[in-house]
Short mmCIF file of C-alpha atoms and ligand atoms in Angstrom, two decimals:
data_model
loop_
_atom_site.label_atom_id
_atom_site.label_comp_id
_atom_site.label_asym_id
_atom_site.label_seq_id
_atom_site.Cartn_x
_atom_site.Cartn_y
_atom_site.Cartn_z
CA UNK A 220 -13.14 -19.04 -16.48
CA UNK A 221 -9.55 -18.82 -14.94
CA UNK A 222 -7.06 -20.96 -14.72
CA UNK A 223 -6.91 -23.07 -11.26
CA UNK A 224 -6.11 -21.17 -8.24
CA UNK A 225 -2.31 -21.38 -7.30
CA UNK A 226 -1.67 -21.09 -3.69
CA UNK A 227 0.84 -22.46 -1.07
CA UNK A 228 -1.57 -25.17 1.35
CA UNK A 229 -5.24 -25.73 0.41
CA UNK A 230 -5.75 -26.72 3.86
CA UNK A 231 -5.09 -23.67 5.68
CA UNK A 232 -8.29 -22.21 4.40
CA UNK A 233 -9.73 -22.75 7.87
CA UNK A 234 -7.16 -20.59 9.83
CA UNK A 235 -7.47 -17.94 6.88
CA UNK A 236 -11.37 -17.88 7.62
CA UNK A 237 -10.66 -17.01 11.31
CA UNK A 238 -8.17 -14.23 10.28
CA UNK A 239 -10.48 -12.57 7.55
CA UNK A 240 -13.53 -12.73 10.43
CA UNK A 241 -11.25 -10.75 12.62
CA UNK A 242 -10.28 -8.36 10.29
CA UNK A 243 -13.93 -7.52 9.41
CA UNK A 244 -14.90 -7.22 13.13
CA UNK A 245 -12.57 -4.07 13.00
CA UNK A 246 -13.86 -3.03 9.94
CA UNK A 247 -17.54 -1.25 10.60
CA UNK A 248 -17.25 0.63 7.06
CA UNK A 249 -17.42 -2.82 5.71
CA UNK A 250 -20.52 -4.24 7.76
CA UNK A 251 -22.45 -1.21 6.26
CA UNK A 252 -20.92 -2.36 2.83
CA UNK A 253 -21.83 -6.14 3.18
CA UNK A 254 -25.27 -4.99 4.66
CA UNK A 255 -26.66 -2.52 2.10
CA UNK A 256 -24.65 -3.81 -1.23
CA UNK A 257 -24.15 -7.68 -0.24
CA UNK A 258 -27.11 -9.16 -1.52
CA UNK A 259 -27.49 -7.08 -4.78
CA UNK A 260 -25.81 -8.92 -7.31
CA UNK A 261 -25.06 -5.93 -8.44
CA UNK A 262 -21.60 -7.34 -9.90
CA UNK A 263 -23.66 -10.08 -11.52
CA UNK A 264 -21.64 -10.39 -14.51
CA UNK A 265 -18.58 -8.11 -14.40
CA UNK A 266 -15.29 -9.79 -14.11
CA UNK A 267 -12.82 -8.20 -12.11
CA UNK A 268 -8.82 -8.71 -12.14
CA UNK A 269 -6.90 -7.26 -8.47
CA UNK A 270 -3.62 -6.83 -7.87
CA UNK A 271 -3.47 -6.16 -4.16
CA UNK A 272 -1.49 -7.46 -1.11
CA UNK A 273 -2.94 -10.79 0.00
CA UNK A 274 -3.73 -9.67 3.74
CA UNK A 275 -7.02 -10.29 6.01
CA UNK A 276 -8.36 -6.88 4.86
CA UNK A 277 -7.90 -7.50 1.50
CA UNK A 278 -9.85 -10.45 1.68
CA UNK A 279 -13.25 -8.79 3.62
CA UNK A 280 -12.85 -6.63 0.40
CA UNK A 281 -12.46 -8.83 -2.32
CA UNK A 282 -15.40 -11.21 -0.64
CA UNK A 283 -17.64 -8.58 -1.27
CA UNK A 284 -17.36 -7.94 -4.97
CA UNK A 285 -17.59 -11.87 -5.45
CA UNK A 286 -20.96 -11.86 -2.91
CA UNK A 287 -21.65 -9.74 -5.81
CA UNK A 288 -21.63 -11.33 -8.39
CA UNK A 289 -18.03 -10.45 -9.65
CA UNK A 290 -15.44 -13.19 -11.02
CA UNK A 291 -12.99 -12.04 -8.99
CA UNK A 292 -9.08 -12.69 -9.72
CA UNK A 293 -6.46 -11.94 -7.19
CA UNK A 294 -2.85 -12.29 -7.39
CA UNK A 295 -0.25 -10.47 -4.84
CA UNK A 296 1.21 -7.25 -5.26
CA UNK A 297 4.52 -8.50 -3.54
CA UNK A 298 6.39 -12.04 -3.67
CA UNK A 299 6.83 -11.69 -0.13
CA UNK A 300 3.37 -9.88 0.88
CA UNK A 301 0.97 -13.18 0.97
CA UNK A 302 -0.81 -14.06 3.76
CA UNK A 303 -0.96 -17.73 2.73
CA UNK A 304 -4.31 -19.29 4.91
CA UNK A 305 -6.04 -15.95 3.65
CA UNK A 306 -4.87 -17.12 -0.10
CA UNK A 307 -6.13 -20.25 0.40
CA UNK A 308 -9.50 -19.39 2.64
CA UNK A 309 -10.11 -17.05 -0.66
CA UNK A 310 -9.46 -19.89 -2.79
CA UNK A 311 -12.02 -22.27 -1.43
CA UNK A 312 -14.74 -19.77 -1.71
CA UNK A 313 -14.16 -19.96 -5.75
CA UNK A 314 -12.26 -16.88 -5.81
CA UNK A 315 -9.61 -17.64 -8.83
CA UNK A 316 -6.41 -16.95 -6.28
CA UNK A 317 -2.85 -16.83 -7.51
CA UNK A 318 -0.42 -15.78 -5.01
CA UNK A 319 1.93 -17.69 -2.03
CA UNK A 320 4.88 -16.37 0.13
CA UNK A 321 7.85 -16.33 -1.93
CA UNK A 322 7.19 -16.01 -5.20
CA UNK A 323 10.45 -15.84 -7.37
CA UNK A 324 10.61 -12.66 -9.73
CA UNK A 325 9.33 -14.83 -12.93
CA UNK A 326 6.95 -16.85 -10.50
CA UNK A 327 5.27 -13.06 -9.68
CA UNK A 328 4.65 -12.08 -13.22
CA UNK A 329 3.26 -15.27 -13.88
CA UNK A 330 0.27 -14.89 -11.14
CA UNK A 331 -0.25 -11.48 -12.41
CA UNK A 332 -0.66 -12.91 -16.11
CA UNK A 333 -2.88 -15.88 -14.82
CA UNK A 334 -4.96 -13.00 -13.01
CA UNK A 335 -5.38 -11.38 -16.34
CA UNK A 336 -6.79 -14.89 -18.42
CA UNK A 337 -10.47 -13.88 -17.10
CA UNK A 338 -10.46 -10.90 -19.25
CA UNK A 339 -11.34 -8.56 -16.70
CA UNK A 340 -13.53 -5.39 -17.01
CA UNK A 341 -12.33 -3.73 -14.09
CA UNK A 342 -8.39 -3.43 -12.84
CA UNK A 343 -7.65 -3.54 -9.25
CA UNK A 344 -3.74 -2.63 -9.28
CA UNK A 345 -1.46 -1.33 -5.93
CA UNK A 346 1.86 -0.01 -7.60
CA UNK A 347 0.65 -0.38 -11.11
CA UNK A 348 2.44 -3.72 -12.05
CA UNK A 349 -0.80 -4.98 -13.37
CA UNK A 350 -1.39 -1.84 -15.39
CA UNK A 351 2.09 -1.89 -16.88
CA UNK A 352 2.00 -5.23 -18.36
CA UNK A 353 -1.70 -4.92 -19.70
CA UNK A 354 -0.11 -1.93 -21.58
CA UNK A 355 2.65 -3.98 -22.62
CA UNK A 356 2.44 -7.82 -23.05
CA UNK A 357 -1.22 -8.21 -22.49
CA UNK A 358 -2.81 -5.50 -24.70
CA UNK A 359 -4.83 -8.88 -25.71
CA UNK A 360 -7.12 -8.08 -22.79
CA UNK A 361 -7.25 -4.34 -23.42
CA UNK A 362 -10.63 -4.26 -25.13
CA UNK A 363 -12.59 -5.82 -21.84
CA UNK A 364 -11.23 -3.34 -19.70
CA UNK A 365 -13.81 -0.30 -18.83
CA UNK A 366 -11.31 1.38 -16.38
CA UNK A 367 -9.29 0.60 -13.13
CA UNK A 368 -7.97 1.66 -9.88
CA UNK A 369 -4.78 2.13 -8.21
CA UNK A 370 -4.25 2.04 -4.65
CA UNK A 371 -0.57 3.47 -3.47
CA UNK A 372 1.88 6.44 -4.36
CA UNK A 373 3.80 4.75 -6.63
CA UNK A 374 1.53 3.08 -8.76
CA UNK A 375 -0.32 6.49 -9.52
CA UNK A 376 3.07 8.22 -10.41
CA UNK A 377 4.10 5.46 -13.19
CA UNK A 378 0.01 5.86 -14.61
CA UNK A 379 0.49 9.80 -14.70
CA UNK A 380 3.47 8.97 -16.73
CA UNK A 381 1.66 7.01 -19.26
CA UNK A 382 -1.45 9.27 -19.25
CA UNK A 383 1.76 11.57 -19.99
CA UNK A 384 2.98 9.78 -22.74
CA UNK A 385 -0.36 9.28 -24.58
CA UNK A 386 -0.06 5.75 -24.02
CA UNK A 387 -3.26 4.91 -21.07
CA UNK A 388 -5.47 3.34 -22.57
CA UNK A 389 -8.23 3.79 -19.98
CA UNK A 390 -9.89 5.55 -17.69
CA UNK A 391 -8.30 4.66 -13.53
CA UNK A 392 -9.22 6.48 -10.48
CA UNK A 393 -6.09 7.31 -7.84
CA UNK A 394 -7.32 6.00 -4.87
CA UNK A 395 -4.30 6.67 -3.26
CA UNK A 396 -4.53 10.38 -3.76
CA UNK A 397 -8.12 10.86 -2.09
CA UNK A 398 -7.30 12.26 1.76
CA UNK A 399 -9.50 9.12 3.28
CA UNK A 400 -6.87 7.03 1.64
CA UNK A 401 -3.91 9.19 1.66
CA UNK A 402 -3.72 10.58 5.30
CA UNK A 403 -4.76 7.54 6.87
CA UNK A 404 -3.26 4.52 5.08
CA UNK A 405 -0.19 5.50 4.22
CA UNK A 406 0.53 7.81 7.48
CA UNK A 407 -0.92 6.23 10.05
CA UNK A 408 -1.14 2.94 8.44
CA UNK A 409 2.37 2.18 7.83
CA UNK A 410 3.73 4.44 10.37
CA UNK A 411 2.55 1.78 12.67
CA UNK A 412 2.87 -1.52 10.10
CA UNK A 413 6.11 -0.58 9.54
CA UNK A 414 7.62 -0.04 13.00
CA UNK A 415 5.44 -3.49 13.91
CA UNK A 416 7.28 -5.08 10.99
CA UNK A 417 10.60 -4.15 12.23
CA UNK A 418 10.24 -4.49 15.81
CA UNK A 419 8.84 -8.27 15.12
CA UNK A 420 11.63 -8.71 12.89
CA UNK A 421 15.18 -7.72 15.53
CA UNK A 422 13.23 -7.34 18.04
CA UNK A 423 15.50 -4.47 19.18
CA UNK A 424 14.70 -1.82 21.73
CA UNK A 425 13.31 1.59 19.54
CA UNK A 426 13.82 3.68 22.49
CA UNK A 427 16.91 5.96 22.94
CA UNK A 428 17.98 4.58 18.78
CA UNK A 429 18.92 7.18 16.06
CA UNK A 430 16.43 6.32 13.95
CA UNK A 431 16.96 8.02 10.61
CA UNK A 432 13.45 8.20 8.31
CA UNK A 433 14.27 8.67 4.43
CA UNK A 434 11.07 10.97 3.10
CA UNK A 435 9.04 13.06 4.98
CA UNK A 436 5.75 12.57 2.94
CA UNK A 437 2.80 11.07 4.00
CA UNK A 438 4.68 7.37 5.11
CA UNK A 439 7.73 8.99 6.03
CA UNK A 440 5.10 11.43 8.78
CA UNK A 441 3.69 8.22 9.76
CA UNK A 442 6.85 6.75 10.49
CA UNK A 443 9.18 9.62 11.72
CA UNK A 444 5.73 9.93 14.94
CA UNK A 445 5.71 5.90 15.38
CA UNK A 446 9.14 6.62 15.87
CA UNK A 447 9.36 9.12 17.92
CA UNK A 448 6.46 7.63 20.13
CA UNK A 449 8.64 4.48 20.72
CA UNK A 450 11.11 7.14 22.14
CA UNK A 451 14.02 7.30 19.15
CA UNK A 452 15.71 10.00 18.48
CA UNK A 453 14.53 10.40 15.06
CA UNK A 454 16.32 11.91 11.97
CA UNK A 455 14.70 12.55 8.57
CA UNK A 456 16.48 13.07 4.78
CA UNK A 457 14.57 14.62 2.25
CA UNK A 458 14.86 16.53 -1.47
CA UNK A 459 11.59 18.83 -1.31
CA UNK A 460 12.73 21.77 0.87
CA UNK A 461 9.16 22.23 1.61
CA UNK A 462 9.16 19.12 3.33
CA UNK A 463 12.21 19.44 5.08
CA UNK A 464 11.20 22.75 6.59
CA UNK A 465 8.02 20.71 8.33
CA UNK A 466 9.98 18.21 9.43
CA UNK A 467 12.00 20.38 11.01
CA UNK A 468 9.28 22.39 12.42
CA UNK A 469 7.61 18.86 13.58
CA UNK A 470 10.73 18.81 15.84
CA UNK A 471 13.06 16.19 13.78
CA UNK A 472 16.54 16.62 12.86
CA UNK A 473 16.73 17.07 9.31
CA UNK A 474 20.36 16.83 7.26
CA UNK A 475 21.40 14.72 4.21
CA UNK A 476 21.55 10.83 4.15
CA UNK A 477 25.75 11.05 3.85
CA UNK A 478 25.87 12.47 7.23
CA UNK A 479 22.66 10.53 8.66
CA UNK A 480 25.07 7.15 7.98
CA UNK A 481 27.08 8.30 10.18
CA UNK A 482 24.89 8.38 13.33
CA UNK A 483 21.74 6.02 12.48
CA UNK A 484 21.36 2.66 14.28
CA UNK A 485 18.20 1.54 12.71
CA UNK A 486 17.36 3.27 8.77
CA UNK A 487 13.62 3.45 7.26
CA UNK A 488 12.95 4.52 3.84
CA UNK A 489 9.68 5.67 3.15
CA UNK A 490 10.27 7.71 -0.45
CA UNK A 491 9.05 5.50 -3.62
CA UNK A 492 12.90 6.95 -4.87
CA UNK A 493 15.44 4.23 -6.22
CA UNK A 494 18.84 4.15 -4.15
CA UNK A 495 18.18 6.48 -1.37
CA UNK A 496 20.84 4.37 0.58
CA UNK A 497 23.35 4.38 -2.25
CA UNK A 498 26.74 2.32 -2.58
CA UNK A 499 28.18 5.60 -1.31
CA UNK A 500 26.71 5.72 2.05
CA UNK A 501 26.69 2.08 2.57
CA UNK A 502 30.60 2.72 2.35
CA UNK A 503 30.50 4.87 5.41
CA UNK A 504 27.28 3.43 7.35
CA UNK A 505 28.02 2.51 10.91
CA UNK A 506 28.90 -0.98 12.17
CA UNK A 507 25.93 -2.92 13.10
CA UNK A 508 22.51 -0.42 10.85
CA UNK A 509 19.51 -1.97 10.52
CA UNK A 510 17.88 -1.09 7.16
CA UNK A 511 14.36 -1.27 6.23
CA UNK A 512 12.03 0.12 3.35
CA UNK A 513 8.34 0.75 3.89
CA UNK A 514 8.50 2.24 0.50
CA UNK A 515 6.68 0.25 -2.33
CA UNK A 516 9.40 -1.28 -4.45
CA UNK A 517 12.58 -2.87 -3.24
CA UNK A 518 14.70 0.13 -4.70
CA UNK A 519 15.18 2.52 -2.17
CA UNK A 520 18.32 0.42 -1.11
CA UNK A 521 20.25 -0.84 -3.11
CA UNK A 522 20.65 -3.80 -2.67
CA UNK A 523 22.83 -5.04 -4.87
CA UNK A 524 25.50 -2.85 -4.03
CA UNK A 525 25.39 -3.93 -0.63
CA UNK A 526 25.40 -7.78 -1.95
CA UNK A 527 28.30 -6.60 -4.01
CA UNK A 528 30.41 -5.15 -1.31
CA UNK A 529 29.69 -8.18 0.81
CA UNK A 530 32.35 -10.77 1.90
CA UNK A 531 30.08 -12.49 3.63
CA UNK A 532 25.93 -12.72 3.49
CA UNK A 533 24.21 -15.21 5.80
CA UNK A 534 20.36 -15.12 7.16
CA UNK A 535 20.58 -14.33 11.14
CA UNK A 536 16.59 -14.00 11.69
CA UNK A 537 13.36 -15.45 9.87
CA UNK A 538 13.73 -11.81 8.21
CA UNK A 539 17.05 -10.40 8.57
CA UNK A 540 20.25 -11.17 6.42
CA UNK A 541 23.73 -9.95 7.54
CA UNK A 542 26.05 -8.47 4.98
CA UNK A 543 29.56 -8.25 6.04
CA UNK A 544 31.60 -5.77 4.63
CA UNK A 545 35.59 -5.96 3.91
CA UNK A 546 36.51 -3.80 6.80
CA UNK A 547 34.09 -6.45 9.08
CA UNK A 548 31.35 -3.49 9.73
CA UNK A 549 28.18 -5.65 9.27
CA UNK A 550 25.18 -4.07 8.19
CA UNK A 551 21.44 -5.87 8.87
CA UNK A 552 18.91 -5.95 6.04
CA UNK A 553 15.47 -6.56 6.72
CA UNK A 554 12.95 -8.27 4.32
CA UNK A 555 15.07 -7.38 1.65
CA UNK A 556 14.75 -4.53 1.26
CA UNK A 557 11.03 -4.80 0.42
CA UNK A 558 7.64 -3.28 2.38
CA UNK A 559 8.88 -4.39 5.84
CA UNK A 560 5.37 -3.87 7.04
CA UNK A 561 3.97 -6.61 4.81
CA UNK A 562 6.67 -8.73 4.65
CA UNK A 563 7.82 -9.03 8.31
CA UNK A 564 4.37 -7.41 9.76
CA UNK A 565 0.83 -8.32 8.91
CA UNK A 566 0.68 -4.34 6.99
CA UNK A 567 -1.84 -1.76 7.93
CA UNK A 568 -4.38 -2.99 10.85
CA UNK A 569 -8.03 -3.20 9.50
CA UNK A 570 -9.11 -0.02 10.77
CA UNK A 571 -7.46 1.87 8.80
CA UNK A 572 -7.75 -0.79 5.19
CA UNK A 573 -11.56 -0.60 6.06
CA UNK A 574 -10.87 3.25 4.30
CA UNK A 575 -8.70 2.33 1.68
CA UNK A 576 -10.89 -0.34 0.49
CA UNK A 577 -14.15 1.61 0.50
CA UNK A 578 -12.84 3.90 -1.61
CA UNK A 579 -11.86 1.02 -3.74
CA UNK A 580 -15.20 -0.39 -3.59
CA UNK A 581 -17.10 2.65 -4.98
CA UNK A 582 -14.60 3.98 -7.19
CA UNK A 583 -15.26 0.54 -8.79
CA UNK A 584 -19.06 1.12 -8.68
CA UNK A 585 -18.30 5.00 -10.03
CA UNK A 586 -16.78 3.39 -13.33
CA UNK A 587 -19.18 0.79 -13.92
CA UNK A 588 -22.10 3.55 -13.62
CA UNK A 589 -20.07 6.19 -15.72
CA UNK A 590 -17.96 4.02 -18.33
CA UNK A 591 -19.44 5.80 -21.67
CA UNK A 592 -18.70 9.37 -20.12
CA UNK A 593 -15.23 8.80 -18.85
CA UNK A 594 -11.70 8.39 -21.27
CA UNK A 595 -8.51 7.53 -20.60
CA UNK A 596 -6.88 9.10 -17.81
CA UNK A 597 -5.84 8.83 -14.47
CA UNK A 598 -8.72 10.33 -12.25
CA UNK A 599 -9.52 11.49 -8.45
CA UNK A 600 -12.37 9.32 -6.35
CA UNK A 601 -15.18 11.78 -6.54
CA UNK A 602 -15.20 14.62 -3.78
CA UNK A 603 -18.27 12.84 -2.53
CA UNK A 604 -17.07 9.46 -2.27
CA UNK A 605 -13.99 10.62 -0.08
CA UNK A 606 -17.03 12.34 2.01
CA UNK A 607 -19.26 9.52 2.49
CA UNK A 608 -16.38 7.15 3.01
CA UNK A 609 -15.18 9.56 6.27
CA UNK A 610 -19.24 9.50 7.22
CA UNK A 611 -19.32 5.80 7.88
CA UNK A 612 -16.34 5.48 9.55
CA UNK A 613 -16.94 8.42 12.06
CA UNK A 614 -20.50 6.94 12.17
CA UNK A 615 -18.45 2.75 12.71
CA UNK A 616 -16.49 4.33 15.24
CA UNK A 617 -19.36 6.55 16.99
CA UNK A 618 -17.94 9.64 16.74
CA UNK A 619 -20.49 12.73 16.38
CA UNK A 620 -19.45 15.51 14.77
CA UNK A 621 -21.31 19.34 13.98
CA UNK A 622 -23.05 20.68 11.33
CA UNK A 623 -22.83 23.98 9.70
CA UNK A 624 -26.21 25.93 10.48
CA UNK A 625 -27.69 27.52 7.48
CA UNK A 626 -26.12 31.09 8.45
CA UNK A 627 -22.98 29.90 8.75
CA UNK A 628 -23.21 28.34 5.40
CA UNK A 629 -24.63 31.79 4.23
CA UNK A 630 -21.53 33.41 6.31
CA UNK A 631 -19.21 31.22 4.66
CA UNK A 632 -20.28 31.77 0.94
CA UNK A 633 -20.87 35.96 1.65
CA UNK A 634 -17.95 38.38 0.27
CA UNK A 635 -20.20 41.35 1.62
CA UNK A 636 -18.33 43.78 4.81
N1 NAD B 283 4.43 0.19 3.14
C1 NAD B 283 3.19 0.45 2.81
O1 NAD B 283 2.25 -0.26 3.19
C2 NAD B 283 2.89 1.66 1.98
C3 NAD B 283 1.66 2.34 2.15
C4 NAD B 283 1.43 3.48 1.38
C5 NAD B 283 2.39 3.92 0.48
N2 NAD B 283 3.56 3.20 0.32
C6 NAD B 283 4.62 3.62 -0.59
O2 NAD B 283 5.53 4.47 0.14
C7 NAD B 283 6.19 5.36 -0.76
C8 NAD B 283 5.99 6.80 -0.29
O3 NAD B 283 4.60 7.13 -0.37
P1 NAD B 283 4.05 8.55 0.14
O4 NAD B 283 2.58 8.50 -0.02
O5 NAD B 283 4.65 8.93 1.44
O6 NAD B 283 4.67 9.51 -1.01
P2 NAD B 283 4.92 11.07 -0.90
O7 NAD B 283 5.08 11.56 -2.29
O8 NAD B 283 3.89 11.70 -0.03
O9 NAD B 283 6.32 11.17 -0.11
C9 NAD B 283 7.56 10.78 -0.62
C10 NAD B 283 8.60 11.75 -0.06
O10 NAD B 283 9.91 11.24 -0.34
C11 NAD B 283 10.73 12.36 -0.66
N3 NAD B 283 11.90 11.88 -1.41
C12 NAD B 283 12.00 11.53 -2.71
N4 NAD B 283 13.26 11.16 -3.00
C13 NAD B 283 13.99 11.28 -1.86
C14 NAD B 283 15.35 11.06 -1.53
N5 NAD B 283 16.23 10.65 -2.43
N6 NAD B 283 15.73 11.28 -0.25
C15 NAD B 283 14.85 11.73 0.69
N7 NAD B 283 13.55 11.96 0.42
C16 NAD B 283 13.13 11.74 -0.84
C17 NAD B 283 9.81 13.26 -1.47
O11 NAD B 283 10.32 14.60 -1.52
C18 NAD B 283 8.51 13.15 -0.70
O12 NAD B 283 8.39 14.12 0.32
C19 NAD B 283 5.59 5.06 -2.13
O13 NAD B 283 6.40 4.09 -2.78
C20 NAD B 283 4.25 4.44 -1.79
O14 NAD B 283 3.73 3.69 -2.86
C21 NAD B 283 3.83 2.12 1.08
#
């Protein structure tokens, strides 16, 4: 019922296959998933719209639902984010596909609106793009739409605000929030992604740098340990004092971002905050920083400033560009300031999507078998989902772990001296 898929080559659909197979070898979660669920047509019928990064994971998921049954729709959650032979291995399995590497700003909102013409009935967003403009410009497909998902930090933030506002107008489950997404995907996940991303991108030694991580939340943990593990001497910024006070405790130096510019070689921002390198300390950063975001949108550094206060911008790797400033420091920008994981990396390694997705998978199940009892509002993946998801992937990676005994559950739940 879609429009034609849209992707970059066709005929990479073979090398995409071989990716996606290699993925799902490191995904055991999903060979349970494909096992028990893949011949049930249970999706017979529902159409489903996803807005998710176009990666070799994403794909083992998104093959299930349409094994399924599901129309599936898929278009990228990042211009710069596609995988393109997984795109077009996707494609040729009659998944409606619209996404390629380098998608101009206008080009982006057009896949996402071409992902939308199937009418869907479920919502597959990661950083609530696809949300937005359903609640803006495409209310036409509102009254299909039995509920939806979100998958990262950011996107749940901006659908608490419109739960806020009054304006949601249906029910989505935060994936991001549930702990078997949360502490694995977006700590351990990017916190290697993103140091992969950057090291493939200068290819500069980690070891013995002043490497100065921008929020100490769950990607910020991930990344400040990479780090450190690469042997950096690594620095952290933060707002929440709470935060700051772990990161000291984890053994970082902690101090503010105008005296961080000062000292860092290689910069990682890992908040979901606009301008967290500002025009202010990009007038004082050292000669020769590398910057980087693994936060979701390209906002954490701003880049236009740094375009403004260049006299000279030119492209010195695949991803790096090289501003020089009027005094001749140069600063290095990598990926554009966008997910340098995804864009210069191949983001999170399947072992750890194999989670993220799961919890995707039955969240969507959860609001296809609940739709009349649930309203509009942003809502946690069931307490037992998050359980069941850690079950099969202790149980894929053959780990045993103990059970209570019945008087220690008795112990636990008596208040008696
Ligand atoms: N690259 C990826 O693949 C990937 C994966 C997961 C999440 N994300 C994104 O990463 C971002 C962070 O996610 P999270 O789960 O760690 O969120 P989080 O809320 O756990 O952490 C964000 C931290 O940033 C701090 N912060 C906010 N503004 C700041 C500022 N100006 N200076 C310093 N610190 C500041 C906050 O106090 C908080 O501790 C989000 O945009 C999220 O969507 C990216």
């Amino acid at each position: 019922m879609g429009v034609p898929s849209i992707v970059k080559d066709i005929g990479l659909a073979d090398v995409g296959k071989r990716e996606v197979d290699w993925a799902y070898r490191f995904m055991p979660v999903f060979h349970v998933l494909y096992e028990e669920y893949g011949g049930s047509n249970r999706l017979e019928g529902v159409r489903i719209a996803a807005c998710l990064h176009v990666t070799k994971e994403t794909a083992v998921f998104i093959r299930l639902l349409h094994i399924m049954g599901a129309e599936v729709s898929l278009a990228a959650s990042n211009p710069l984010s596609t995988q393109d032979s997984v795109a077009a291995y996707l494609a040729s399995e009659g998944i409606n596909v619209y996404a390629f590497r380098g998608e101009s700003e206008a080009e982006y909102f057009e896949m996402l609106n071409n992902a939308l013409d199937i009418e869907p009935n479920i919502v597959i967003d990661d950083g609530g793009d696809l949300h937005s403009l359903i609640h803006s410009k495409r209310r036409d497909v509102l009254p299909n739409i039995y509920g939806g998902t979100e998958e990262t930090t950011t996107g749940v933030i901006r659908l608490k605000a419109m739960e806020r506002d009054g304006v949601l107008r249906y029910p989505v489950i935060a994936v991001n929030d549930t702990p078997t997404k949360r502490l694995f995907d977006n700590k351990y996940g990017t916190g290697q992604s993103a140091l992969d991303g950057l090291m493939r991108a200068t290819s500069v030694l980690v070891a013995g740098k002043n490497v100065v991580v921008a929020g100490y939340g769950h990607v910020g943990k991930g990344v400040a340990l990479r780090a450190r593990g690469l042997g950096a001497k690594v620095i952290v910024t933060e707002v929440d004092p709470v935060k700051a006070i772990e990161a000291h405790l984890d053994g970082f130096t902690v101090m503010k971002m105008d005296r961080a510019v000062e000292i860092g070689d290689i910069f990682i921002t890992c908040t979901g905050m606009k301008d967290v390198i500002d025009r202010r300390h990009l007038e004082r950063i050292r000669d020769g920083a590398i910057l980087a975001n693994a936060g979701h949108f390209n906002v954490e550094i701003n880049v236009a400033a740094l375009r403004d206060m260049a006299v000279e911008v030119r492209k010195v790797r695949e991803h790096v560009e090289e501003y020089r400033l009027g005094d001749g420091r140069r600063v290095y920008l990598v990926g554009e300031g966008r997910l340098v994981n995804l864009v210069a990396g191949e983001g999170h390694p399947p072992d750890i999507m194999m989670n993220s997705f799961a919890n995707q998978f039955f969240s969507i199940l959860y609001i296809l078998d609940n739709r009349d009892g649930l309203t509009p509002k942003v809502y946690d993946v069931p307490k037992e989902v998050d359980e069941l998801v850690a079950r099969y992937t202790l149980r894929g990676w053959g780990i045993e772990i103990d059970e209570l005994t019945p008087e220690q559950k008795k112990y636990m739940e008596s208040w008696m001296l």
